[in-house]
mmCIF file with all atom_site columns, N, CA and C in Angstrom:
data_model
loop_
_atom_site.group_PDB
_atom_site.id
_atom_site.type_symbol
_atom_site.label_atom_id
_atom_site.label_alt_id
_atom_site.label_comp_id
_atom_site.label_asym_id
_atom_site.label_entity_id
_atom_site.label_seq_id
_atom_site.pdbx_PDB_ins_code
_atom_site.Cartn_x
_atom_site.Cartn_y
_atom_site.Cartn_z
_atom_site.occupancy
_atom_site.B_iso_or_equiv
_atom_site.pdbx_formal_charge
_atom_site.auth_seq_id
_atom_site.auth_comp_id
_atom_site.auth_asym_id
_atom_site.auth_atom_id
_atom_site.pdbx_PDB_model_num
ATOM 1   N N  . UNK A 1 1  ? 91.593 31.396 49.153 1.00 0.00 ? 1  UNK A N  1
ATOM 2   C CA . UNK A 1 1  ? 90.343 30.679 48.858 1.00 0.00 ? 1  UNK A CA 1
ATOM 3   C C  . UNK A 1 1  ? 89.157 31.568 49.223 1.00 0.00 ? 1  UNK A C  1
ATOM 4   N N  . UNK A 1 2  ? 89.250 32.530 50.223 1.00 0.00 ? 2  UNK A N  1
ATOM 5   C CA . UNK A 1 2  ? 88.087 33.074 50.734 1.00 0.00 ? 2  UNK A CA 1
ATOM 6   C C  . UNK A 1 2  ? 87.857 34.222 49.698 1.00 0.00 ? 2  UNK A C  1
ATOM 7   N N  . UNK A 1 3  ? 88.877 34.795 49.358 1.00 0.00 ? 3  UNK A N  1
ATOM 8   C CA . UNK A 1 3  ? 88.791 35.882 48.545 1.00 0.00 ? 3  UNK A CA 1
ATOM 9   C C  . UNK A 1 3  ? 88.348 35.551 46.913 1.00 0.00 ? 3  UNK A C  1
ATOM 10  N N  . UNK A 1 4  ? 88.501 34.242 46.845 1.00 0.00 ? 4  UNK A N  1
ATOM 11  C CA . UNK A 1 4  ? 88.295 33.755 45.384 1.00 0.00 ? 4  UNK A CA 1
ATOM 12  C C  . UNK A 1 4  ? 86.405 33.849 46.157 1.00 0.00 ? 4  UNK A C  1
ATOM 13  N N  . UNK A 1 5  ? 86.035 32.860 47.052 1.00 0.00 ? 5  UNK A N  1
ATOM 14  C CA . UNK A 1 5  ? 84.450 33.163 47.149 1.00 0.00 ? 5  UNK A CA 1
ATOM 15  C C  . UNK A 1 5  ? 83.997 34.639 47.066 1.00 0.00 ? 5  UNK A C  1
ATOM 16  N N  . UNK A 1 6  ? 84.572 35.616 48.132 1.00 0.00 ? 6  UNK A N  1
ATOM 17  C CA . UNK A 1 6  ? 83.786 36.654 47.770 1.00 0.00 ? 6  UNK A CA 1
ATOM 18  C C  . UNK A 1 6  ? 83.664 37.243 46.706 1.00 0.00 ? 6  UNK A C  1
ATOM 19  N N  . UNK A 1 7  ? 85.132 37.330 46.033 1.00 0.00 ? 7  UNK A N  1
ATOM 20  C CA . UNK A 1 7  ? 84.926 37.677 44.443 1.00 0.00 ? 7  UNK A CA 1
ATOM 21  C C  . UNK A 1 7  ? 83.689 37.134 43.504 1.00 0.00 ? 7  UNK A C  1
ATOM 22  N N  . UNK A 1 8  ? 83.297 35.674 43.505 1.00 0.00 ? 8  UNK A N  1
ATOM 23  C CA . UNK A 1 8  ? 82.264 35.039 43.063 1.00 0.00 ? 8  UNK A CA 1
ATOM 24  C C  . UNK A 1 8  ? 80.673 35.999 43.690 1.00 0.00 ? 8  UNK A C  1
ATOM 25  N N  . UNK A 1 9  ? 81.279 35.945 44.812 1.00 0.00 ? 9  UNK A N  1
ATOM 26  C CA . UNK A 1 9  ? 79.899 36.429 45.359 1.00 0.00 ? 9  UNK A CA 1
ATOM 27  C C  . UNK A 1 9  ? 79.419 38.096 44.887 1.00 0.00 ? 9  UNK A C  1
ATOM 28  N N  . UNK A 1 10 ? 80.441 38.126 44.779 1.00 0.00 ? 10 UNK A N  1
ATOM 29  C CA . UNK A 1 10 ? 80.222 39.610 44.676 1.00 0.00 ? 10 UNK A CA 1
ATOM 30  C C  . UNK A 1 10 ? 79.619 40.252 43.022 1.00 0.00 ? 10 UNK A C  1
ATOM 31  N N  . UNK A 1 11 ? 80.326 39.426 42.042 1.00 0.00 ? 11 UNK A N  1
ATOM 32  C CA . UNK A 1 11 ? 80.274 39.684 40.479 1.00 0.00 ? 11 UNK A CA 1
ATOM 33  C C  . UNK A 1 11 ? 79.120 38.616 40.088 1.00 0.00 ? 11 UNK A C  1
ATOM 34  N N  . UNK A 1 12 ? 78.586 37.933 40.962 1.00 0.00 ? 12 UNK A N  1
ATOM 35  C CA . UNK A 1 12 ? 77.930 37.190 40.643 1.00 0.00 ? 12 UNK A CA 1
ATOM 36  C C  . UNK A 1 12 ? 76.672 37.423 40.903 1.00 0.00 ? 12 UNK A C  1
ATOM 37  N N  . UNK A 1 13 ? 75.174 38.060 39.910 1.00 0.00 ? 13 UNK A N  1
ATOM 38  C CA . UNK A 1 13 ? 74.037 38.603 40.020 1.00 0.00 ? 13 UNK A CA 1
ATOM 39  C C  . UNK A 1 13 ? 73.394 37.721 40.710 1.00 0.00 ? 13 UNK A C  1
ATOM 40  N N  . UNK A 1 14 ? 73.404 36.496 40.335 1.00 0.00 ? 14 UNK A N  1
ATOM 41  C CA . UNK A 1 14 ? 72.096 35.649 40.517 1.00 0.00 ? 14 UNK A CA 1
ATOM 42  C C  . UNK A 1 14 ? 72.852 35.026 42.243 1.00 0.00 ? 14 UNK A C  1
ATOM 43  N N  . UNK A 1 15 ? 72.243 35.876 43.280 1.00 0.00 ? 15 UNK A N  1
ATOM 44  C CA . UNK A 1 15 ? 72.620 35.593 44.637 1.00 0.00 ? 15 UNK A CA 1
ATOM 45  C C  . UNK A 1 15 ? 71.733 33.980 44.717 1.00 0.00 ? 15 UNK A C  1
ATOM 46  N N  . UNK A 1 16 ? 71.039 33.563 44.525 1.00 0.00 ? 16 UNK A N  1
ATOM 47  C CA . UNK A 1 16 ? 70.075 32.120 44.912 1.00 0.00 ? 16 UNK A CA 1
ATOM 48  C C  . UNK A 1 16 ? 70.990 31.112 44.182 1.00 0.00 ? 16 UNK A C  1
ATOM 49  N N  . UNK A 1 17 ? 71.671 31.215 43.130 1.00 0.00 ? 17 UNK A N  1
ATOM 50  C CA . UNK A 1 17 ? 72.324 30.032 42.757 1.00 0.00 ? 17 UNK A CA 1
ATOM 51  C C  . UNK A 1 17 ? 73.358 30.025 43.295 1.00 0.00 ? 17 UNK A C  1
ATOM 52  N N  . UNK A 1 18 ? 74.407 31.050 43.659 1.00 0.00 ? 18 UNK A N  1
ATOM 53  C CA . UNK A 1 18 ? 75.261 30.998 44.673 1.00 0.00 ? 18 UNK A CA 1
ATOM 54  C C  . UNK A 1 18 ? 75.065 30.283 45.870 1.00 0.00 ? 18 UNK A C  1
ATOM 55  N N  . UNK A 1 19 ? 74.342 30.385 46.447 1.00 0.00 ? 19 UNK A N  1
ATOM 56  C CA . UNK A 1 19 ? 74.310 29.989 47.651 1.00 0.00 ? 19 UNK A CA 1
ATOM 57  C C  . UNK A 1 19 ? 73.685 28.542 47.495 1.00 0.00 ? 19 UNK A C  1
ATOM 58  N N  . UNK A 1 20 ? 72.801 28.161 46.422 1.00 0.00 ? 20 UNK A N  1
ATOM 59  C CA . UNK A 1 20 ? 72.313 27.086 46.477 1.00 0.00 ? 20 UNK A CA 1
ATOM 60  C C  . UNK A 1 20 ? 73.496 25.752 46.224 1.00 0.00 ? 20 UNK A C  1
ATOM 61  N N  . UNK A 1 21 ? 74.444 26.839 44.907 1.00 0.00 ? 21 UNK A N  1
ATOM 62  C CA . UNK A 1 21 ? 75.762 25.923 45.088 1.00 0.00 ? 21 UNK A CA 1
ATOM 63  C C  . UNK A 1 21 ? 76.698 25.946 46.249 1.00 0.00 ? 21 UNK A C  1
ATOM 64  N N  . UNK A 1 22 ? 76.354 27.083 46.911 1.00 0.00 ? 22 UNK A N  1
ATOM 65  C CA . UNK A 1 22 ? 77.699 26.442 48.135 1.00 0.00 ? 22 UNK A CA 1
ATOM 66  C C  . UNK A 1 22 ? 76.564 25.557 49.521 1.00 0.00 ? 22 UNK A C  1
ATOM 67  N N  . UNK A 1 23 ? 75.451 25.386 49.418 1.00 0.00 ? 23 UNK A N  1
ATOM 68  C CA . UNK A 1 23 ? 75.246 24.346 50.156 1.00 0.00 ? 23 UNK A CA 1
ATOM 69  C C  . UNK A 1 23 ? 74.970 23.249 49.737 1.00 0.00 ? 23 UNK A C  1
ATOM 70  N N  . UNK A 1 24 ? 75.336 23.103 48.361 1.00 0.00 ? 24 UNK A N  1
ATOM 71  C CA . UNK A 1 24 ? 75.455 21.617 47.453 1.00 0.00 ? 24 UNK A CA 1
ATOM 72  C C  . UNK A 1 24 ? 77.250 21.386 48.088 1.00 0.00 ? 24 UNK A C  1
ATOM 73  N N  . UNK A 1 25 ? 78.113 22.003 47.855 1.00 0.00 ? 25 UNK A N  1
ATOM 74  C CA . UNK A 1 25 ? 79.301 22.302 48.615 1.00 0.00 ? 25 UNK A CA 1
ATOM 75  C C  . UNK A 1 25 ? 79.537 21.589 49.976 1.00 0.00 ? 25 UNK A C  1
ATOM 76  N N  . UNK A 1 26 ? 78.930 22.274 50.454 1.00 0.00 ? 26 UNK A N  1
ATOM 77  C CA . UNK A 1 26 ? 78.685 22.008 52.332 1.00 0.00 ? 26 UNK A CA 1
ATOM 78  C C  . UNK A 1 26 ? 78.268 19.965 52.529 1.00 0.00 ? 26 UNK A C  1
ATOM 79  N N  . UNK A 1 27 ? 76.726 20.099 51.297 1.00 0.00 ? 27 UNK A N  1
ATOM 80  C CA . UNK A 1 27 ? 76.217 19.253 51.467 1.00 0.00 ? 27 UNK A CA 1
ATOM 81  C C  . UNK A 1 27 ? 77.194 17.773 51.279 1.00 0.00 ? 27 UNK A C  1
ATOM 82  N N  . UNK A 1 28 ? 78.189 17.829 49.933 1.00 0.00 ? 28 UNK A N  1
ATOM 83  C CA . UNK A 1 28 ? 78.942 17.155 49.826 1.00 0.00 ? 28 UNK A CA 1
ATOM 84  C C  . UNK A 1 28 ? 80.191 16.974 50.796 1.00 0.00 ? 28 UNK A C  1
ATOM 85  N N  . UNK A 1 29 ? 80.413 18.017 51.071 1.00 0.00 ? 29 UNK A N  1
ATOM 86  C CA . UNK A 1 29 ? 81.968 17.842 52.468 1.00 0.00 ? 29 UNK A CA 1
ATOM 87  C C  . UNK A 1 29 ? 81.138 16.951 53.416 1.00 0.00 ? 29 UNK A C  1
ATOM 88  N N  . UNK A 1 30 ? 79.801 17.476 53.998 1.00 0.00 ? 30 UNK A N  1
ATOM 89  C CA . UNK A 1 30 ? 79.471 16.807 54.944 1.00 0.00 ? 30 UNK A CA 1
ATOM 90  C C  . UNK A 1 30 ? 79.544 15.206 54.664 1.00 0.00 ? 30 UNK A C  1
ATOM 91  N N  . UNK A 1 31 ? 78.739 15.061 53.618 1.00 0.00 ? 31 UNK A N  1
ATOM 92  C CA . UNK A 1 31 ? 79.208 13.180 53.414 1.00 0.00 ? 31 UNK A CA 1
ATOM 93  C C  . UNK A 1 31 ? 80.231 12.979 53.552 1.00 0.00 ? 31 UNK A C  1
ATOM 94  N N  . UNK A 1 32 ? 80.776 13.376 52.773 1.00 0.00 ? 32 UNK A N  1
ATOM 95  C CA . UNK A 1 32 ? 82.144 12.637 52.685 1.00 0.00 ? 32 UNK A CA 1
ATOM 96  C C  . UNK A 1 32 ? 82.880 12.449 54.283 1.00 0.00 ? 32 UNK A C  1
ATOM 97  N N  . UNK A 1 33 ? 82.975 13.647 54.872 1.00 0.00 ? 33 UNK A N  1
ATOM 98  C CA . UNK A 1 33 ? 83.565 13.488 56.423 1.00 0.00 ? 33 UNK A CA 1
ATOM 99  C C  . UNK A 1 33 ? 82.453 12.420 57.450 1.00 0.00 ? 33 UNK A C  1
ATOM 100 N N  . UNK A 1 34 ? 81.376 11.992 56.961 1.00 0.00 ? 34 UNK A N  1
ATOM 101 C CA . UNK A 1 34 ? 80.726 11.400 57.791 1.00 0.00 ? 34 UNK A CA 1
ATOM 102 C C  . UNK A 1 34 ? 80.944 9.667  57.203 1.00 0.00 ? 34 UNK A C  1
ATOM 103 N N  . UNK A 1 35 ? 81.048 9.938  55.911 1.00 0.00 ? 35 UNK A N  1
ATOM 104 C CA . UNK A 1 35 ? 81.647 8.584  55.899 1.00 0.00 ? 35 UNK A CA 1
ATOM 105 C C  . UNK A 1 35 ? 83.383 8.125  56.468 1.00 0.00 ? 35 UNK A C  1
ATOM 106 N N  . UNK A 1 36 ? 83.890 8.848  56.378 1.00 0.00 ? 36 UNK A N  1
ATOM 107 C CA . UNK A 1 36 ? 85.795 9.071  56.745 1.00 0.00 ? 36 UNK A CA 1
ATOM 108 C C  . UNK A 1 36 ? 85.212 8.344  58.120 1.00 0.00 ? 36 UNK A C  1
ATOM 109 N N  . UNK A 1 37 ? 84.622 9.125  58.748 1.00 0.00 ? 37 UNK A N  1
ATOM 110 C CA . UNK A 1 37 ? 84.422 9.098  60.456 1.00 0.00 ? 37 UNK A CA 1
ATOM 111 C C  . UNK A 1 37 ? 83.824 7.853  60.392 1.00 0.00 ? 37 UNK A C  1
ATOM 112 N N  . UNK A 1 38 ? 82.825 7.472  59.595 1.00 0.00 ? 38 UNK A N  1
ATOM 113 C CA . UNK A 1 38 ? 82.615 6.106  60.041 1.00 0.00 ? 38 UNK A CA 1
ATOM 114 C C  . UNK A 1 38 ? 83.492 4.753  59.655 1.00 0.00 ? 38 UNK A C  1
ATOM 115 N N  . UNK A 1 39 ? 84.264 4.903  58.594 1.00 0.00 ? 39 UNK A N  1
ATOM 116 C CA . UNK A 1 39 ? 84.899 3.901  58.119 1.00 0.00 ? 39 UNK A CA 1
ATOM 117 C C  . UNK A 1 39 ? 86.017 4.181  59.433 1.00 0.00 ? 39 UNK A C  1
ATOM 118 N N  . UNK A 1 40 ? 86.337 5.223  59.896 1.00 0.00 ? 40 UNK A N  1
ATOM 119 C CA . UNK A 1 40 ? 87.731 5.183  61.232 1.00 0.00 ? 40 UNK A CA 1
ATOM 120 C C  . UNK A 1 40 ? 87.504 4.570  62.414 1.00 0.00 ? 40 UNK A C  1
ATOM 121 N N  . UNK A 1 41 ? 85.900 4.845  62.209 1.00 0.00 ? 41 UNK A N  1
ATOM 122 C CA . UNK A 1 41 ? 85.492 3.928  63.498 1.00 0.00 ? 41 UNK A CA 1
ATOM 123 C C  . UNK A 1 41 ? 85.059 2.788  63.643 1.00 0.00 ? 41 UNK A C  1
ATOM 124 N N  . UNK A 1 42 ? 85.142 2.479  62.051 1.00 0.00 ? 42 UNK A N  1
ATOM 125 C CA . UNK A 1 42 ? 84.478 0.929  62.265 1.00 0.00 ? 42 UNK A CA 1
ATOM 126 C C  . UNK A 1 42 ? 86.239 0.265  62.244 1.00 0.00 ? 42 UNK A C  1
ATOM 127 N N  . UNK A 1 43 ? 87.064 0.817  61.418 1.00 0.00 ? 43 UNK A N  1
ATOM 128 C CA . UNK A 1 43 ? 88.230 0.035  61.658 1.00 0.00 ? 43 UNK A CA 1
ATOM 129 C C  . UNK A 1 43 ? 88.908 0.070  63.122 1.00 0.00 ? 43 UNK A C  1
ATOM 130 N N  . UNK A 1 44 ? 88.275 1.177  63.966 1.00 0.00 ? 44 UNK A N  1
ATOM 131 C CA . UNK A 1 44 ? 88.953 1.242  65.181 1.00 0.00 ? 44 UNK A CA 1
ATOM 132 C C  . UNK A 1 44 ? 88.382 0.161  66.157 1.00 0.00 ? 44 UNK A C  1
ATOM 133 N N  . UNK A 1 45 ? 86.914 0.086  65.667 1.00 0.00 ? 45 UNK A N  1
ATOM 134 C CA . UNK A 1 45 ? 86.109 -0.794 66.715 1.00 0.00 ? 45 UNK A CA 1
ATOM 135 C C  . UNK A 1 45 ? 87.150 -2.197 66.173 1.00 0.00 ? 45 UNK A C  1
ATOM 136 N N  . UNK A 1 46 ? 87.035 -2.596 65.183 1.00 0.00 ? 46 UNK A N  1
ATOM 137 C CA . UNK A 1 46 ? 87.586 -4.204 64.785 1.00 0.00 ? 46 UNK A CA 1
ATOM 138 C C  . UNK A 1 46 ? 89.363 -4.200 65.167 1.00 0.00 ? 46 UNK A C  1
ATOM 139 N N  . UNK A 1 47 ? 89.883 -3.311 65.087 1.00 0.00 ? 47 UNK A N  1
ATOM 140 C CA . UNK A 1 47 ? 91.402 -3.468 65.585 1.00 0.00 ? 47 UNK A CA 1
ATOM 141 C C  . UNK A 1 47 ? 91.225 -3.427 67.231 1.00 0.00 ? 47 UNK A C  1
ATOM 142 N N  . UNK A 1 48 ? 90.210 -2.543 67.751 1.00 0.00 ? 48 UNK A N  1
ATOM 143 C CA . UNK A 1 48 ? 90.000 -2.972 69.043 1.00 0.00 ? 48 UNK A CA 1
ATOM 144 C C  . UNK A 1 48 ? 89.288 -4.611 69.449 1.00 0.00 ? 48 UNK A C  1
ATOM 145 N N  . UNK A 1 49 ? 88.570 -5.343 68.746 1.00 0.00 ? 49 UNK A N  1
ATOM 146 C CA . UNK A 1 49 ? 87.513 -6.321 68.842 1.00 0.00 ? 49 UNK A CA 1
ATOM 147 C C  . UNK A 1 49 ? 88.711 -7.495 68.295 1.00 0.00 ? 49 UNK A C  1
ATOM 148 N N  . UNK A 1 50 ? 89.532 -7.293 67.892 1.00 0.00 ? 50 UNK A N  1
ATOM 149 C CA . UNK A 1 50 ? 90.629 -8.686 67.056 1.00 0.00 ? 50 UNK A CA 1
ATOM 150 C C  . UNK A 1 50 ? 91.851 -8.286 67.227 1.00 0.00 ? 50 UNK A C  1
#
């Protein structure tokens, strides 16, 4: 996987859209794991609470 990015990075002129897509990248993992984490904790709070 890493070597598939640098390859991109490397053949790829336009350095600003690169990067703008891998923190569209970033930006999306981050949701998603912040919702995971909250739905684990809201089911943990209610299996703890019932």
């Amino acid at each position: 996987i890493v070597k598939v990015f640098v390859l991109t990075f490397k053949y790829d002129l336009d350095y600003t859209n690169n990067i703008s897509f891998f923190v569209n990248l970033i930006e999306v993992f981050l949701f998603f794991v912040s919702r995971f984490v909250k739905t684990a904790l809201n089911s943990n709070i209610h299996s703890f609470l019932y």
